PDB file of C-alpha atoms in Angstrom:
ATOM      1  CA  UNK A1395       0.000   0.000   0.000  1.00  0.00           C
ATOM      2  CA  UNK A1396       1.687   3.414  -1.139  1.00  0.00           C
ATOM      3  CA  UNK A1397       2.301   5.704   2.006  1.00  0.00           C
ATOM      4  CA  UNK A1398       4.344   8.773   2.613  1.00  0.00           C
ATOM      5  CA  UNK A1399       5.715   9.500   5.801  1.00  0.00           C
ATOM      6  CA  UNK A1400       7.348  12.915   7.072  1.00  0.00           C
ATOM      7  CA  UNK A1401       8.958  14.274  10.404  1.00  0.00           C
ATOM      8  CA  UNK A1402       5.539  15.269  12.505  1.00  0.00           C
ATOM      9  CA  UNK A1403       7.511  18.447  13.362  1.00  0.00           C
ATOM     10  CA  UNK A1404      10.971  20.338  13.160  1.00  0.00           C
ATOM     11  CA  UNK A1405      11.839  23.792  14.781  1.00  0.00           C
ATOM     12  CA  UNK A1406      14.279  26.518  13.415  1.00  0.00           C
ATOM     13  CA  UNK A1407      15.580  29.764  13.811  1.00  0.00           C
ATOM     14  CA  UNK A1408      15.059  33.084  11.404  1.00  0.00           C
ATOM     15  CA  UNK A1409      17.785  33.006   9.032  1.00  0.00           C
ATOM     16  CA  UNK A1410      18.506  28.948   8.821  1.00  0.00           C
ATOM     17  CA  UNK A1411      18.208  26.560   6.092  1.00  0.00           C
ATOM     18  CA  UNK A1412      15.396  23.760   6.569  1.00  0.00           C
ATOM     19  CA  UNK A1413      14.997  20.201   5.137  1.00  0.00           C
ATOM     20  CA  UNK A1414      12.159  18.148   5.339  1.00  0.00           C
ATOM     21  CA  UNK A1415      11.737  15.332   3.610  1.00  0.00           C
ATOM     22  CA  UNK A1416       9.575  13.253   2.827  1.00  0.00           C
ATOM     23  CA  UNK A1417       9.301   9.372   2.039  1.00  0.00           C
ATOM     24  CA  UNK A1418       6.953   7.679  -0.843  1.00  0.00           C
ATOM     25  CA  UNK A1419       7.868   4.134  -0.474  1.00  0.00           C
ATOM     26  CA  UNK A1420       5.388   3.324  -3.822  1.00  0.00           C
ATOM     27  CA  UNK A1421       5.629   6.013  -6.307  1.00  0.00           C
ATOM     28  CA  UNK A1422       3.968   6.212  -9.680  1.00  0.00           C
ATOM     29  CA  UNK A1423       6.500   5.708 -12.598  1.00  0.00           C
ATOM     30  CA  UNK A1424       5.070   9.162 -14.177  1.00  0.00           C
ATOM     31  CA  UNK A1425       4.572  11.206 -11.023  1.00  0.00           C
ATOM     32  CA  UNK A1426       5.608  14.711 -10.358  1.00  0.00           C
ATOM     33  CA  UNK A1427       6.241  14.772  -6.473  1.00  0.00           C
ATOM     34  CA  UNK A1428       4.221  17.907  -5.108  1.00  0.00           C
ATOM     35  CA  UNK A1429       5.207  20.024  -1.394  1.00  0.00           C
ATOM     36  CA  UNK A1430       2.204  21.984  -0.473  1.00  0.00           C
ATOM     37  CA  UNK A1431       2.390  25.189   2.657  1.00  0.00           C
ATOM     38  CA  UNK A1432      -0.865  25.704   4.806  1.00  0.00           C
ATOM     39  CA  UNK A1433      -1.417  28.325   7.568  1.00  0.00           C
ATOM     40  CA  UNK A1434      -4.184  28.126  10.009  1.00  0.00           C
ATOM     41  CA  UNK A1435      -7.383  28.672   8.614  1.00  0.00           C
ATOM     42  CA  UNK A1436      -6.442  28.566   5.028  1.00  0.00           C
ATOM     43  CA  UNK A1437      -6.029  25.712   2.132  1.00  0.00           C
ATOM     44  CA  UNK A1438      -2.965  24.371   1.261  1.00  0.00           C
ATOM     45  CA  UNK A1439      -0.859  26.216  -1.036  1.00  0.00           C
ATOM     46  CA  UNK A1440       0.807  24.949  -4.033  1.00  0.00           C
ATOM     47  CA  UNK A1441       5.154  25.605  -3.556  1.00  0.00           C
ATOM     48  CA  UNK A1442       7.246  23.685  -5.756  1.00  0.00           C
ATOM     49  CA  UNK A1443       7.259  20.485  -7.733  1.00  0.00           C
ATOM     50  CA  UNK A1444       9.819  18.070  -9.390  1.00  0.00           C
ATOM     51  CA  UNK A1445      10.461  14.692 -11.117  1.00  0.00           C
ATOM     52  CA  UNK A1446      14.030  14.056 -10.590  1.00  0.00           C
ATOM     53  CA  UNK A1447      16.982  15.706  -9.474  1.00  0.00           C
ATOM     54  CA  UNK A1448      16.864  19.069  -8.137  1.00  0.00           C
ATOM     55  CA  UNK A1449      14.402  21.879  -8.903  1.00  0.00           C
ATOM     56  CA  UNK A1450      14.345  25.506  -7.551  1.00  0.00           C
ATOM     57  CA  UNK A1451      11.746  28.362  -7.424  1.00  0.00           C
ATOM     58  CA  UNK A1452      11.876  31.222  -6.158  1.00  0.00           C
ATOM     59  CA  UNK A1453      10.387  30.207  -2.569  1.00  0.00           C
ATOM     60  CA  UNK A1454      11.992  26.487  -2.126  1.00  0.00           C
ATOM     61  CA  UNK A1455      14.561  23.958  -3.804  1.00  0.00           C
ATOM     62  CA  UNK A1456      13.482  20.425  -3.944  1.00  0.00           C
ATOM     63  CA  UNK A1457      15.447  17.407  -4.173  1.00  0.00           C
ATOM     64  CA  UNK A1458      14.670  14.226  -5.637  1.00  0.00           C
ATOM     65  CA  UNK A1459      17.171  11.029  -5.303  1.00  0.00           C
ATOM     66  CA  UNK A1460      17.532   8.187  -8.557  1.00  0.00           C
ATOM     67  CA  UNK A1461      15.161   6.227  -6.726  1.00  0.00           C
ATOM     68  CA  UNK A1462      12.875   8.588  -6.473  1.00  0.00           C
ATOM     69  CA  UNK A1463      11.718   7.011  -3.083  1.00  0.00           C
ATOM     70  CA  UNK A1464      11.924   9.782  -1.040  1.00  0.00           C
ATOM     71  CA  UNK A1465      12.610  13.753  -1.805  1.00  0.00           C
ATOM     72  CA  UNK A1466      13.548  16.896  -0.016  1.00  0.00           C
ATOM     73  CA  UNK A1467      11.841  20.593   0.200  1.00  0.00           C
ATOM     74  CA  UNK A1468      14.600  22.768   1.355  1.00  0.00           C
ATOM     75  CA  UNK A1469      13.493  26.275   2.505  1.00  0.00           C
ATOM     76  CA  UNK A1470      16.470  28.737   2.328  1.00  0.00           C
ATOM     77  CA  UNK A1471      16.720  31.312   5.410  1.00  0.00           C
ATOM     78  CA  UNK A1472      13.534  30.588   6.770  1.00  0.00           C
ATOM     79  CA  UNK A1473      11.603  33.566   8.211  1.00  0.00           C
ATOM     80  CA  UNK A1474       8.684  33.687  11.443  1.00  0.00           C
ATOM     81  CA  UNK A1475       6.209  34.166   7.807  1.00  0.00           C
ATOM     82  CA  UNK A1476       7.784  30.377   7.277  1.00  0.00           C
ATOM     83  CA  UNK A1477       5.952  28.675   9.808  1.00  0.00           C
ATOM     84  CA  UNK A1478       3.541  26.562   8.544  1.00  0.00           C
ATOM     85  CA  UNK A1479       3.021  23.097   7.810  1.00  0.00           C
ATOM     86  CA  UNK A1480       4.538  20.962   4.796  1.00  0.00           C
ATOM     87  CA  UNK A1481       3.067  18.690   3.179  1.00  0.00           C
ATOM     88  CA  UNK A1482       4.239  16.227   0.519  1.00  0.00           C
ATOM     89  CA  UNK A1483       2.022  14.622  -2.576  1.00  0.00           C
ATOM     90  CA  UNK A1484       2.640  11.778  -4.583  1.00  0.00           C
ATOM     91  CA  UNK A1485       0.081   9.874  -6.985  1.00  0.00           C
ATOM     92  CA  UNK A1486       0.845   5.888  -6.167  1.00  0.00           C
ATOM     93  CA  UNK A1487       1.998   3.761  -8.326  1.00  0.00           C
ATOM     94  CA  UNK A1488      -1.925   1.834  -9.036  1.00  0.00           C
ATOM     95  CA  UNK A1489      -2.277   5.072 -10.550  1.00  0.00           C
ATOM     96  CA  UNK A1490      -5.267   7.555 -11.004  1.00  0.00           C
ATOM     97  CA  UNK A1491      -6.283  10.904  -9.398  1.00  0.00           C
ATOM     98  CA  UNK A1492      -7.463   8.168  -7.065  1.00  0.00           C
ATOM     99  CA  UNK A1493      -4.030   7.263  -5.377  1.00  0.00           C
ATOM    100  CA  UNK A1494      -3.372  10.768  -4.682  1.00  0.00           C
ATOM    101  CA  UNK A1495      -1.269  10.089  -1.538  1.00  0.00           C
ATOM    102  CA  UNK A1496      -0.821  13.295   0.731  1.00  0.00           C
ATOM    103  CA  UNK A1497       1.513  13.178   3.972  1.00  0.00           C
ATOM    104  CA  UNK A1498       0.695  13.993   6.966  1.00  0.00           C
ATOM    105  CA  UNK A1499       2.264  17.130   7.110  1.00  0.00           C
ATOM    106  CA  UNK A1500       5.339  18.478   8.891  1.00  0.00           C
ATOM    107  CA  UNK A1501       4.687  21.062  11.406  1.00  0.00           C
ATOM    108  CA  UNK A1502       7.491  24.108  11.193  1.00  0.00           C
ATOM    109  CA  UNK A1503       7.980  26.529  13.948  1.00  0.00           C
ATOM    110  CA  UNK A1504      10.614  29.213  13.142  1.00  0.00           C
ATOM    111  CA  UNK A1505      11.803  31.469  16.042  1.00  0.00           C
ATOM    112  CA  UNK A1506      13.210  34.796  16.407  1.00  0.00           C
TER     113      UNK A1506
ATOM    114  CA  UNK B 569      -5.084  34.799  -9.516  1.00  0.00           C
ATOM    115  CA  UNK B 570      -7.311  31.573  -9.164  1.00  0.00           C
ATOM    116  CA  UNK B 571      -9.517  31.886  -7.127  1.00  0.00           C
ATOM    117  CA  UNK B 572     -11.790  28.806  -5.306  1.00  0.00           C
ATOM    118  CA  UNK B 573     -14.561  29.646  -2.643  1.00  0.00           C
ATOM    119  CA  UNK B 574     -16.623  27.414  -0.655  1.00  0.00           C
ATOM    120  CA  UNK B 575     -19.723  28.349   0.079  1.00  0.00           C
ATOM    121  CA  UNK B 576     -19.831  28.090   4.314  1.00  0.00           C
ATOM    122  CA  UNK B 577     -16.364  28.456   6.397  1.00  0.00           C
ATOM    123  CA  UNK B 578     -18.308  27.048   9.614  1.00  0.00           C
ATOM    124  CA  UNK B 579     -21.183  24.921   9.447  1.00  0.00           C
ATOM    125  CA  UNK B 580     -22.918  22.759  12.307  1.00  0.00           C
ATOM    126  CA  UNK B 581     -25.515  19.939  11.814  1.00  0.00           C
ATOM    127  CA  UNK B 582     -26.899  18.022  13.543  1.00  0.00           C
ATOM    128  CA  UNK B 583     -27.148  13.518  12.947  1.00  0.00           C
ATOM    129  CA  UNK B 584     -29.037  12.631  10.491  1.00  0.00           C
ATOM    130  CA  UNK B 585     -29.394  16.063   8.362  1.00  0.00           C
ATOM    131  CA  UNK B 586     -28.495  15.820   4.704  1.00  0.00           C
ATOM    132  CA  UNK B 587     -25.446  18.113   4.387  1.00  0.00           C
ATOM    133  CA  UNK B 588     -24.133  20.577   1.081  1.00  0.00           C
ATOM    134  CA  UNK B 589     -20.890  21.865   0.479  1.00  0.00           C
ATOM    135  CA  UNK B 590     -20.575  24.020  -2.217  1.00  0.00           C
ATOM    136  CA  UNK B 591     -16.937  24.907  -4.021  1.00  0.00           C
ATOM    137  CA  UNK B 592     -16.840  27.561  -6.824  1.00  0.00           C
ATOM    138  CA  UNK B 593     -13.850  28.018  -8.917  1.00  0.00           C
ATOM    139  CA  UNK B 594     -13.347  30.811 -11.503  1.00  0.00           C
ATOM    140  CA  UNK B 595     -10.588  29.658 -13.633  1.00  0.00           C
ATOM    141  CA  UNK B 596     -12.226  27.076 -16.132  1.00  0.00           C
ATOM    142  CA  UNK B 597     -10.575  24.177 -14.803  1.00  0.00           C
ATOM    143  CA  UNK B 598     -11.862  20.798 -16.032  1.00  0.00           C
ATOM    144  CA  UNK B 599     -10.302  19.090 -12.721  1.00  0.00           C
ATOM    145  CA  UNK B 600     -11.968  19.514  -9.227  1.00  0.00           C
ATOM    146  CA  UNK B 601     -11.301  17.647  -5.973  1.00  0.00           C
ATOM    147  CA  UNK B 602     -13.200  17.141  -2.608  1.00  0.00           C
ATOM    148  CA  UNK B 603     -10.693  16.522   0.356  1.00  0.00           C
ATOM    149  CA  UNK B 604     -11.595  15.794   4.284  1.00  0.00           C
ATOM    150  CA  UNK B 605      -8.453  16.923   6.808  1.00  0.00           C
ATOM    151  CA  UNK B 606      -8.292  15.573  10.109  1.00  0.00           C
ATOM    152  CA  UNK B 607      -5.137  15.873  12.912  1.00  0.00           C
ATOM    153  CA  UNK B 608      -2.505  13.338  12.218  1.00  0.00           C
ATOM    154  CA  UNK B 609      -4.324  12.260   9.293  1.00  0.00           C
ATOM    155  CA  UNK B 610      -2.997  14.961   6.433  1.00  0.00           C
ATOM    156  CA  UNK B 611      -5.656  15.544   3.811  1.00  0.00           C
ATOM    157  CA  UNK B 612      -7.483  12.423   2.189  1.00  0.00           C
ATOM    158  CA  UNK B 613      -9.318  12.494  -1.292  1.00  0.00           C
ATOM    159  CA  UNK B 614     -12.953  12.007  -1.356  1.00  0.00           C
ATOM    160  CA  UNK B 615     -14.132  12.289  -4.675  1.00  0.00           C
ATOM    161  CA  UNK B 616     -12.996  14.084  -7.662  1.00  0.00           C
ATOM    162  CA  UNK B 617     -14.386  15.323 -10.984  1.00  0.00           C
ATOM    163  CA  UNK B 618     -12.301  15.682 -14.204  1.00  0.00           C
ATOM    164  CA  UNK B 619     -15.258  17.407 -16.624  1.00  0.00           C
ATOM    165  CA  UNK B 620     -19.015  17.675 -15.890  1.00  0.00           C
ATOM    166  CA  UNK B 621     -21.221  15.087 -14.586  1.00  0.00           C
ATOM    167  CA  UNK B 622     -17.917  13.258 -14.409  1.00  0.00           C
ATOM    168  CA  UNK B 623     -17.050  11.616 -10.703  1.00  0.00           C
ATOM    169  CA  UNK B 624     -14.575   9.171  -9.504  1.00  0.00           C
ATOM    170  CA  UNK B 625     -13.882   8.196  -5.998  1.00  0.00           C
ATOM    171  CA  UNK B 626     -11.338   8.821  -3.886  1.00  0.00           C
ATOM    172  CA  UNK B 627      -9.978   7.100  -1.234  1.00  0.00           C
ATOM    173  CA  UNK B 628     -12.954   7.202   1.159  1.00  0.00           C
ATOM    174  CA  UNK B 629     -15.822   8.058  -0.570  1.00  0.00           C
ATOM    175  CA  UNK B 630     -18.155   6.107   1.608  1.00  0.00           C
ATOM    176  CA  UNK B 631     -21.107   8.436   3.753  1.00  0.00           C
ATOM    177  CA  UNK B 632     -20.417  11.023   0.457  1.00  0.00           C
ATOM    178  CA  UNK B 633     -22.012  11.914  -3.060  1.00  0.00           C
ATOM    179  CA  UNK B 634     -20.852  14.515  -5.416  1.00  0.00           C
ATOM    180  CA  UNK B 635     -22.601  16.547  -7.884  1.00  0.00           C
ATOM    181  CA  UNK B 636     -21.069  18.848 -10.965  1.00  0.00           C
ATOM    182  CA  UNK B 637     -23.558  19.811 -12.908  1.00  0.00           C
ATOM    183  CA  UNK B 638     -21.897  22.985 -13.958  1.00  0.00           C
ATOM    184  CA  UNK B 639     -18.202  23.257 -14.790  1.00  0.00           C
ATOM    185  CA  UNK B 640     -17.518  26.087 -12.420  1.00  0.00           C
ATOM    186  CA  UNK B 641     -18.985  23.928  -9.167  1.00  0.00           C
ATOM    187  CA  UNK B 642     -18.397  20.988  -7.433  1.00  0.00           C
ATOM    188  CA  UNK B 643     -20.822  20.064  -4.476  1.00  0.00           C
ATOM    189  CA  UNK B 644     -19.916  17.948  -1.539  1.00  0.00           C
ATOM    190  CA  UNK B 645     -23.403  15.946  -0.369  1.00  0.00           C
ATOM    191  CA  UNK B 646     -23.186  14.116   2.958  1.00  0.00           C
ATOM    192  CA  UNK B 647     -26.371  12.242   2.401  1.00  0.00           C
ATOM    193  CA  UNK B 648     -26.947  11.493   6.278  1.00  0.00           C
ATOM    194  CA  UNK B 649     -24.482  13.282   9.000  1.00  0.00           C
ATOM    195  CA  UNK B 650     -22.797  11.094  11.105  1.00  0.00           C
ATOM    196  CA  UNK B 651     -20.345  12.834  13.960  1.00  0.00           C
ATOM    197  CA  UNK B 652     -17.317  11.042  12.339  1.00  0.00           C
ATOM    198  CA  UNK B 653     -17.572  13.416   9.731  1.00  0.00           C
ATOM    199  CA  UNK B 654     -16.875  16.087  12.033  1.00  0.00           C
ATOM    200  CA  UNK B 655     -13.468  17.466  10.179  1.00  0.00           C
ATOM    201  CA  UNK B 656     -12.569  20.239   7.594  1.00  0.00           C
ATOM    202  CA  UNK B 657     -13.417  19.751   4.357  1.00  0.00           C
ATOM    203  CA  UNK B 658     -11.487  21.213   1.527  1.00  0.00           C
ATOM    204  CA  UNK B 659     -12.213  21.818  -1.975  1.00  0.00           C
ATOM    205  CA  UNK B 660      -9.412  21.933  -4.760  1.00  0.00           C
ATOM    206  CA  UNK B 661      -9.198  22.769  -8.665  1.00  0.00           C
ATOM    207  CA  UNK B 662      -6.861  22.001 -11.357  1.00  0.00           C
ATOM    208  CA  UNK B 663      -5.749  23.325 -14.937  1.00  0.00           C
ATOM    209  CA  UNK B 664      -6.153  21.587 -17.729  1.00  0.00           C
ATOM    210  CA  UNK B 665      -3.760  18.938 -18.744  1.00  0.00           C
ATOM    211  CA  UNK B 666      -2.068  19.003 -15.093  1.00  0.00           C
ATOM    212  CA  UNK B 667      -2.245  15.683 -15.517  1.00  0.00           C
ATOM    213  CA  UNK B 668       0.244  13.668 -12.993  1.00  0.00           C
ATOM    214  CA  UNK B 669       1.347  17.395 -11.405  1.00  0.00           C
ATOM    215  CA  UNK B 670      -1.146  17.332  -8.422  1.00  0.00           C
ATOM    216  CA  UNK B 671      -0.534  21.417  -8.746  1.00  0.00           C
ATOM    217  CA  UNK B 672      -4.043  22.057  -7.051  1.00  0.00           C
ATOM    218  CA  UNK B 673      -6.079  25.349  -5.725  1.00  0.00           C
ATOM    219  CA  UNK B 674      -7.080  25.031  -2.764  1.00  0.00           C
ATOM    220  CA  UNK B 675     -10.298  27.093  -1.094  1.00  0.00           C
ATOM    221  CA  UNK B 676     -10.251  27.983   2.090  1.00  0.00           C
ATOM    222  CA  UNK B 677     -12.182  25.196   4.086  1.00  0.00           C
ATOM    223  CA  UNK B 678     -15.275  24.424   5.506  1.00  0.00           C
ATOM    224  CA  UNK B 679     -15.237  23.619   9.300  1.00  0.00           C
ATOM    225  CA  UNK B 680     -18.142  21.030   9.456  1.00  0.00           C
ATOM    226  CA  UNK B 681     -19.555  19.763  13.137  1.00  0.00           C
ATOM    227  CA  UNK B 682     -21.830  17.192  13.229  1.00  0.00           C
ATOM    228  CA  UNK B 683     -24.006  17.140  16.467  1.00  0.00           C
TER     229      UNK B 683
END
């Protein structure tokens, strides 16, 4: 069964780099893997999104192994606006808007 | 901007009622999504819609019905309340030919409680 699993939370400091990955043990062949940033009382909000290798916007990098099994938002100099929580999508690999497979999100706090 | 609004951001019922949630999206997007987000859980698909009068279900579908009758709107029909569908419920849209990108619009939520 295809599953995704992320850090429940992670804390950092204004001006730091943060990594959170995320693991999709069962990946679709085709599948872009998607990071998503919600605040309280909002919807998610579409950051970044990749295939392979290493993609950058102008909000996040994300990094995507061979395998493809796992992959890594990296926020650069995180703010207090940062704090949020992450989450990671990935269609399985049976396929079909279906499978969508979100995380269960990665709570950041940044502090001053 | 794109721009998706649901129609309630709190709503209480009580067992038993027949609940609506309506979702609203003004970009012409053939894909639309119904999502339920509970704590610990992430966000997990309900049904989705990929042109009108078109429906497929998600992962837990079961206790829901959908209707898009209209490409603009997708409605969320809880046909008889129960409290474990107490959670937030949250509506999404997606451009054309998006395909495997999962690069949804989200709206803003709707807080249901089920008494």
């Amino acid at each position: 069964l295809a599953k995704t699993t992320q850090p429940i939370s992670m804390d950092s400091y204004e001006g730091q780099e943060v990594n959170i990955t995320c693991s999709h043990n069962n990946i679709a062949t085709n599948d872009y893997i998607t990071w998503y940033q919600q605040f309280p009382s909002q919807g998610p909000r579409f950051i970044i999104q990749g295939y392979k290798t290493k993609v950058t916007n102008e909000v996040a990098s994300l990094f995507i192994p061979a395998d493809r099994k796992s992959s890594t938002l990296s926020l650069p100099r995180v703010s207090l606006s940062d704090t949020a929580v992450y989450y990671c999508l990935v269609g399985a690999a049976e396929g079909g808007y279906n499978k969508l497979i979100f995380g269960a999100g990665t709570r950041l706090a940044v502090h001053p | 901007d794109v721009k998706v609004t649901q129609s309630s951001r709190y709503l209480v019922k009580r067992t038993g009622e027949k609940v609506f949630l309506e979702c609203v999206q003004d970009m012409d997007h053939e894909n639309m999504f119904w999502y339920r987000q509970d704590p610990g859980l992430g966000l997990r698909l309900i049904y989705f819609s990929y042109d009108v009068k078109m429906k497929e279900k998600g992962d837990i579908p079961e206790g829901y019905s959908v209707s898009r009758e209209k490409k603009e709107r997708f409605s969320l029909i809880l046909e008889s309340a129960s409290t474990n569908q107490t959670s937030m419920y949250l509506c999404a849209s997606s451009p054309p030919g998006s395909g495997r990108t999962y690069e949804q619009y989200f709206g803003p939520g709707t807080r249901l409680t089920v008494t």
